[in-house]
Short mmCIF file of C-alpha atoms in Angstrom, two decimals:
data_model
loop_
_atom_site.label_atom_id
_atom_site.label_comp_id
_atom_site.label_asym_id
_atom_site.label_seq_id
_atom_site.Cartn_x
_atom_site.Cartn_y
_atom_site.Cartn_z
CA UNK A 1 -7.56 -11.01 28.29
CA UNK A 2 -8.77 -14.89 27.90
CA UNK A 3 -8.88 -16.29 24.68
CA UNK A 4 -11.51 -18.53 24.03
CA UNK A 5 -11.12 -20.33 20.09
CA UNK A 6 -14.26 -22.83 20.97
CA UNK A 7 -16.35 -19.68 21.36
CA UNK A 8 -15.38 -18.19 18.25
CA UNK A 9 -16.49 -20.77 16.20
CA UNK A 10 -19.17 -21.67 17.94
CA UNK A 11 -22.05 -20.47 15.77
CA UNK A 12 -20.74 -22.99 12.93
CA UNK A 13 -20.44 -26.02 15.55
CA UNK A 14 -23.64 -27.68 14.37
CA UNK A 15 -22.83 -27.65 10.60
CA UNK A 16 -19.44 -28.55 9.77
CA UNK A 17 -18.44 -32.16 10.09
CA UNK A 18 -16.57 -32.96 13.16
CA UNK A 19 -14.89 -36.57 14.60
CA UNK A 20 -17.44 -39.19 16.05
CA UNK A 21 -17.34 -37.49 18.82
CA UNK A 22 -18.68 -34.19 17.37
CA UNK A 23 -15.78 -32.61 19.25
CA UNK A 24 -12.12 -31.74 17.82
CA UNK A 25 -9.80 -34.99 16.65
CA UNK A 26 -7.38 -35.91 19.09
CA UNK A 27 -4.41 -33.77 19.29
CA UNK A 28 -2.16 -36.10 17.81
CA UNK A 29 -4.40 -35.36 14.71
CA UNK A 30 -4.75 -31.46 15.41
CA UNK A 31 -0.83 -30.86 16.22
CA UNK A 32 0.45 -31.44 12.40
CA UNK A 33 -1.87 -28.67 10.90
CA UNK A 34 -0.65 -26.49 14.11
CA UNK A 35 3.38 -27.45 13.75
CA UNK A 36 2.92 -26.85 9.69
CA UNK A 37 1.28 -22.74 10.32
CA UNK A 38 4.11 -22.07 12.81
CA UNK A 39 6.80 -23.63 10.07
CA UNK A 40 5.39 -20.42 7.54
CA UNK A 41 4.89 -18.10 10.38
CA UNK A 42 8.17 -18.27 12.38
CA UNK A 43 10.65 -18.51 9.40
CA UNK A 44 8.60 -15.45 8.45
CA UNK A 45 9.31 -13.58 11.15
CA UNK A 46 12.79 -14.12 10.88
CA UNK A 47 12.79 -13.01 7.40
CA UNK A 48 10.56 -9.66 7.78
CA UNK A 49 12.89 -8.87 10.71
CA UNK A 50 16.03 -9.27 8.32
CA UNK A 51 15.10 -7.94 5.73
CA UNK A 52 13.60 -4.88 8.17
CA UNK A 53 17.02 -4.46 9.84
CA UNK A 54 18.35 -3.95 5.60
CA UNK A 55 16.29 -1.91 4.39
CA UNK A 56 15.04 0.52 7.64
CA UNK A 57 11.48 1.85 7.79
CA UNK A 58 12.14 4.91 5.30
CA UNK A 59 9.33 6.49 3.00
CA UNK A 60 8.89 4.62 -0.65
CA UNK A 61 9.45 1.74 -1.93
CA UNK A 62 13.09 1.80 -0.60
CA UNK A 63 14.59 0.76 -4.08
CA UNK A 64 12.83 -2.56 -4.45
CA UNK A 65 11.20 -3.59 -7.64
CA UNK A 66 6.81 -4.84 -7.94
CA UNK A 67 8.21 -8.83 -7.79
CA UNK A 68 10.39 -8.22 -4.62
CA UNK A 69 8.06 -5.87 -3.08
CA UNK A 70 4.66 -8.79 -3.90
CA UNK A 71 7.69 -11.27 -2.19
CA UNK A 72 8.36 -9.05 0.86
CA UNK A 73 4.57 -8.64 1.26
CA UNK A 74 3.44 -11.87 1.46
CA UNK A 75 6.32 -12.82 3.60
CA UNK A 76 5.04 -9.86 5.93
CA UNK A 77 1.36 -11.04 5.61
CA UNK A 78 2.37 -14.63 6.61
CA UNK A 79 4.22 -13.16 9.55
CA UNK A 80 1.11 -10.97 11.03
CA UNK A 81 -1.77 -12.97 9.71
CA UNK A 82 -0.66 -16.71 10.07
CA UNK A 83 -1.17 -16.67 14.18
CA UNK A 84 -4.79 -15.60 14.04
CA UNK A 85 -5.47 -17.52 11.35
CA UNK A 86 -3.83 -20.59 12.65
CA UNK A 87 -7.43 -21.72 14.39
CA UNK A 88 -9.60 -21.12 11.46
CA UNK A 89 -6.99 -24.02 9.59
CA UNK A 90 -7.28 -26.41 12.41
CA UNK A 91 -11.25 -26.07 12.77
CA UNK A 92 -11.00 -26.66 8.82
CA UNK A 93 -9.10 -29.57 9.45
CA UNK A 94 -11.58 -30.99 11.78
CA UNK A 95 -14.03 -30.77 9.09
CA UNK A 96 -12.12 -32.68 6.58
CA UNK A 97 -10.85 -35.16 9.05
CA UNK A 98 -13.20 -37.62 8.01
CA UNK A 99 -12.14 -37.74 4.32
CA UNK A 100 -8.07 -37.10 4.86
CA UNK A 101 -5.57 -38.58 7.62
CA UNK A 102 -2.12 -38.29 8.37
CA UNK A 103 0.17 -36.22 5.45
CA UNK A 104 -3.22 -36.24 3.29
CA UNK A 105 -4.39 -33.82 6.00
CA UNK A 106 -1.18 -31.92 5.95
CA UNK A 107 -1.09 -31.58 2.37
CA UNK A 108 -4.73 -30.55 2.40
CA UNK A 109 -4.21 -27.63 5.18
CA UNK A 110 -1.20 -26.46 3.08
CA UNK A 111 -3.20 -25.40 0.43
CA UNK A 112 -5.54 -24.24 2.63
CA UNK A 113 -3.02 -21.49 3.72
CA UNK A 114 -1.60 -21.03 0.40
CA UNK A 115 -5.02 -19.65 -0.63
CA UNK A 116 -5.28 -17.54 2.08
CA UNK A 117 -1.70 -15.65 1.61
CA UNK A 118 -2.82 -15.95 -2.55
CA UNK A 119 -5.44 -13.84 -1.41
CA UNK A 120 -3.36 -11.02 0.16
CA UNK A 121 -0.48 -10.95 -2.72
CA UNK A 122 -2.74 -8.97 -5.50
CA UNK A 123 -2.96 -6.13 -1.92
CA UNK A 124 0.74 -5.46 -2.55
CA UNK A 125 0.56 -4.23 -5.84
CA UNK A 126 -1.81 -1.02 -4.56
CA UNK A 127 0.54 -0.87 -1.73
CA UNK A 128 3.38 -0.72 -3.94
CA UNK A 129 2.14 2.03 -5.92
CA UNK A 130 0.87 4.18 -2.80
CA UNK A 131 4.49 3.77 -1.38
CA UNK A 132 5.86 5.08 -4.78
CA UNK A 133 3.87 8.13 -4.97
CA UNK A 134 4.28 8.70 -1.52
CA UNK A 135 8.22 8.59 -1.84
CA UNK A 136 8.26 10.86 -4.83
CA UNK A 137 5.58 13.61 -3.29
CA UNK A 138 7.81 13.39 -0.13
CA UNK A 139 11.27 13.71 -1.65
CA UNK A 140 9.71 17.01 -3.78
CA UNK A 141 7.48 18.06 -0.93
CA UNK A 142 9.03 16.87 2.74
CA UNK A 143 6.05 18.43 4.55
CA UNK A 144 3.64 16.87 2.16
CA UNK A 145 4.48 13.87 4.39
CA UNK A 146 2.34 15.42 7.77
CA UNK A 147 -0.62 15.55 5.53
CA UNK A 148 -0.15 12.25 3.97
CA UNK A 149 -0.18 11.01 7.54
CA UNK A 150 -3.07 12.39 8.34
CA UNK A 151 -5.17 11.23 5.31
CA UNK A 152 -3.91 7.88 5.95
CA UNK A 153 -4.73 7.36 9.71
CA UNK A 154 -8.35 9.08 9.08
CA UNK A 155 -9.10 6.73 6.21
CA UNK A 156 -8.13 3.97 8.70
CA UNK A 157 -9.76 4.92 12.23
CA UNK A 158 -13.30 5.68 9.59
CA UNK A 159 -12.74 2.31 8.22
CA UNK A 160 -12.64 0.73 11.69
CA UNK A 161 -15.62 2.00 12.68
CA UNK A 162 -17.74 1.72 9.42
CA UNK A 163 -20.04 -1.27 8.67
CA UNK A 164 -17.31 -3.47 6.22
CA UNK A 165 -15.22 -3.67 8.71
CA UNK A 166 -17.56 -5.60 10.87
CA UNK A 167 -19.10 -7.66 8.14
CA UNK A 168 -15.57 -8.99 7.72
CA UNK A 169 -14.80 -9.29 11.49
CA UNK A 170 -18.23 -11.66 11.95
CA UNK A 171 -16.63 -13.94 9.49
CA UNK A 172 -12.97 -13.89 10.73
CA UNK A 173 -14.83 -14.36 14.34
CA UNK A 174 -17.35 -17.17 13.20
CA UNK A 175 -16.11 -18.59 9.48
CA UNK A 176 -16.82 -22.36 9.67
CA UNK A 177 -20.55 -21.67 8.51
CA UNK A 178 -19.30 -20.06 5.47
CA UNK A 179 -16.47 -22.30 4.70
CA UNK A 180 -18.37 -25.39 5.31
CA UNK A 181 -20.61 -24.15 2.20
CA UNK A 182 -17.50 -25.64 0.32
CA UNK A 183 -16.86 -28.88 1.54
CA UNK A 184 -19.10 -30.94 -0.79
CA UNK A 185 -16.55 -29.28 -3.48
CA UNK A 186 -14.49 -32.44 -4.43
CA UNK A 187 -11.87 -30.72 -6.66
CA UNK A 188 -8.40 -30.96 -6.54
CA UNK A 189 -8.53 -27.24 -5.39
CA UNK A 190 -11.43 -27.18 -2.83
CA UNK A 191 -8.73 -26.27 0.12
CA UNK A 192 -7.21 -23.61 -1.76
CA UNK A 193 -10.38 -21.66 -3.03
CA UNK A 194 -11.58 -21.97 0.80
CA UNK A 195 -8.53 -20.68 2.11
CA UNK A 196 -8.55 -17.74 -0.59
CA UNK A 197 -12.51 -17.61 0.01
CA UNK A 198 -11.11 -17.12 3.90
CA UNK A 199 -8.79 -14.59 3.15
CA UNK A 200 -10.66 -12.31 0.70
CA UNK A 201 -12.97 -11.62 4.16
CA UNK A 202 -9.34 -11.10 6.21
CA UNK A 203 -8.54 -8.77 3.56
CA UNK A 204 -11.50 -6.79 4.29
CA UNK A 205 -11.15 -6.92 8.27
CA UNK A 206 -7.60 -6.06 8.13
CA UNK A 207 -7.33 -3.45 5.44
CA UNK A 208 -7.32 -0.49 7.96
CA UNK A 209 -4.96 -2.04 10.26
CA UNK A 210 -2.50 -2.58 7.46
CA UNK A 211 -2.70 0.56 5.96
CA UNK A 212 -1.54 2.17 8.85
CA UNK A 213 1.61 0.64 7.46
CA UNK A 214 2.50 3.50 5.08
CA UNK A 215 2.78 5.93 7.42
CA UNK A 216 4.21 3.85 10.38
CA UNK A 217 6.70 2.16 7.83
CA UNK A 218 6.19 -0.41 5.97
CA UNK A 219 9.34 -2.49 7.47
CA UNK A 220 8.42 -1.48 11.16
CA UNK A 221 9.23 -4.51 12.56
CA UNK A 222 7.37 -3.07 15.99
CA UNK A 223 4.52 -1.78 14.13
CA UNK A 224 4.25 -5.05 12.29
CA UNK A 225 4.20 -6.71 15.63
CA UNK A 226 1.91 -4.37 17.65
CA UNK A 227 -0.84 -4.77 14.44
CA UNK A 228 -0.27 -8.82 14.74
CA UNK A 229 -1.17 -8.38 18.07
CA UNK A 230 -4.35 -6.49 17.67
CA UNK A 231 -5.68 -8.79 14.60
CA UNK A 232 -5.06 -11.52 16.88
CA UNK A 233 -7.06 -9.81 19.54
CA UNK A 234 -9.54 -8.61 17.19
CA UNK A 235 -10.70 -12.36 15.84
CA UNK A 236 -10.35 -14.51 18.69
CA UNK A 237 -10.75 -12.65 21.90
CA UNK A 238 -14.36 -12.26 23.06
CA UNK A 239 -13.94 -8.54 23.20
CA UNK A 240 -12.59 -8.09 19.58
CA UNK A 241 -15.29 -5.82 18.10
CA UNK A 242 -15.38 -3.16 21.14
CA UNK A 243 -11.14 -3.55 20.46
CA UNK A 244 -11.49 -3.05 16.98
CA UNK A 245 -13.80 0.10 17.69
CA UNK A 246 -10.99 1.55 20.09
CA UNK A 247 -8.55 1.35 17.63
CA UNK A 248 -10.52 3.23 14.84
CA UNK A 249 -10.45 5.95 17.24
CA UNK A 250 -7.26 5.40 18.69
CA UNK A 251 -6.72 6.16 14.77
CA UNK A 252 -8.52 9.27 14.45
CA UNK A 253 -6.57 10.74 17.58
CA UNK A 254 -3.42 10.11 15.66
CA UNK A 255 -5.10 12.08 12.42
CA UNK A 256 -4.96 14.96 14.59
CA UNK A 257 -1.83 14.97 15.71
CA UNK A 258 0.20 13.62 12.47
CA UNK A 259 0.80 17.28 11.33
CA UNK A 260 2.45 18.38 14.46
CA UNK A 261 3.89 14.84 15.97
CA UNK A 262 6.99 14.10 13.10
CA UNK A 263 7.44 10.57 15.69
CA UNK A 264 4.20 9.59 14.80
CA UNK A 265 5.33 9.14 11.35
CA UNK A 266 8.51 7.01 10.66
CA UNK A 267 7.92 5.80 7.75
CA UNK A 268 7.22 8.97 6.06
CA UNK A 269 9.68 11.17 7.65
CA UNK A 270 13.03 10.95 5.62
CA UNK A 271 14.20 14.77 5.69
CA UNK A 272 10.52 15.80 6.55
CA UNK A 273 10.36 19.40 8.23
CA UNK A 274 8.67 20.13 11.57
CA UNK A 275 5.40 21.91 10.79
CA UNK A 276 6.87 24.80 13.02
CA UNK A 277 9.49 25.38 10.35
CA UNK A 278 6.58 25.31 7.12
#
């Protein structure tokens, strides 16, 4: 697969404001933006996987409260959403190089990313009260867990293929000429209502991939990493839509089989029975 992030952005090259050059900064400019996303994303990582290896990939909530829960998600959304991300920050940065050097920058592509993961913490809370339900209607019901499976992985594989999807994939792909509508905003907040502007349209790209989650466990350190993977894939790669269409049906094909494959379902399968046994 080759990566290319200069193609991605491509369509929005003529209207944000670049360097003299009309080109990126140099990289002495362009490597503090990069060093501060992989500061959030790695120690992020590390937590996830921590608090993963505590708490297992069981069905519920696992015995955490809203608060820790909206903590653990955002953690978890920095982890899988930072990397792909990462270039749509920098390519900001080049467009408020002109106004902002050195920490100025830094601070500026902080908030940048704090509006982005501000825009994913209010996602938890839904999350949080599917994963309840689901963990009481399993724990009454063990087989209910099958057909929660399958209701969750069809909802998904129809939402990768239906037309949100790729309204918020074209702007995850291309975002610079919507962002740069903000720029002439000279408010102490312009970087964070861009980055939360940004991630209100990941929201909407991602929200099948992520919802996956409930069934796959929501502490599946592997599933965590495989959907990273695919969002990355997904945004930058030049291939991303026919991807993202493969993995809607890649979806479906597990809706099928998520009443008769228990292994498809860690993170509803607690004392769930085979269907063989119902």
């Amino acid at each position: 697969m080759r990566f290319t992030t200069s193609s991605v952005f491509a369509p929005a090259r003529s209207t944000a404001p670049t360097g003299a050059a009309g080109g990126l900064p140099p990289k002495r400019d362009l490597a503090l933006p990069w060093v501060l996303v992989t500061l959030v994303a790695v120690p992020a990582w590390v937590l996830t996987v921590a608090q993963a290896r505590a708490m297992g990939a069981g069905p519920g909530t696992m015995g955490t409260t809203l608060p820790l829960f909206l903590l653990l998600w955002v953690t978890m959304m920095a982890a899988m959403m930072l990397p792909s991300m990462a270039p749509v920050a920098v390519t900001w940065v080049r467009g408020i190089g002109r106004s902002s050097s050195g920490w100025a920058r830094a601070v500026r592509t902080a908030e940048f990313v704090c509006g982005y993961l501000l825009a994913w913490t209010p996602v938890g809370a839904p999350v949080y009260v599917v994963l309840a339900g689901t963990g009481r209607l399993i724990a009454d019901h063990p087989a209910a867990g099958h057909w929660i499976g399958l209701t969750v992985f069809l909802i998904a594989g129809l939402y990768q293929l239906g037309p949100l999807k790729y309204v918020c994939l074209r702007h995850c792909r291309a975002p610079m000429s919507h962002l740069v509508r903000h720029a002439g905003f000279r408010t102490p907040v312009c970087d964070l209502r861009v980055g939360v502007h940004h991630g209100a349209y990941c929201v909407g790209c991602c929200a099948g991939l992520t919802v996956v989650l409930v069934p796959l466990g929501v502490m599946n350190v592997v599933a965590m990493a495989g959907l990273a993977v695919v969002i990355f894939a997904e945004k930058l790669w030049s291939r991303g839509p026919l991807l993202a269409r493969f993995v809607g049906v890649a979806f479906l094909v597990l809706a099928a089989l998520a009443p008769f494959q228990d292994w498809l379902l860690p993170g509803l399968r607690g004392s769930m029975p085979a269907m063989s046994a119902v």
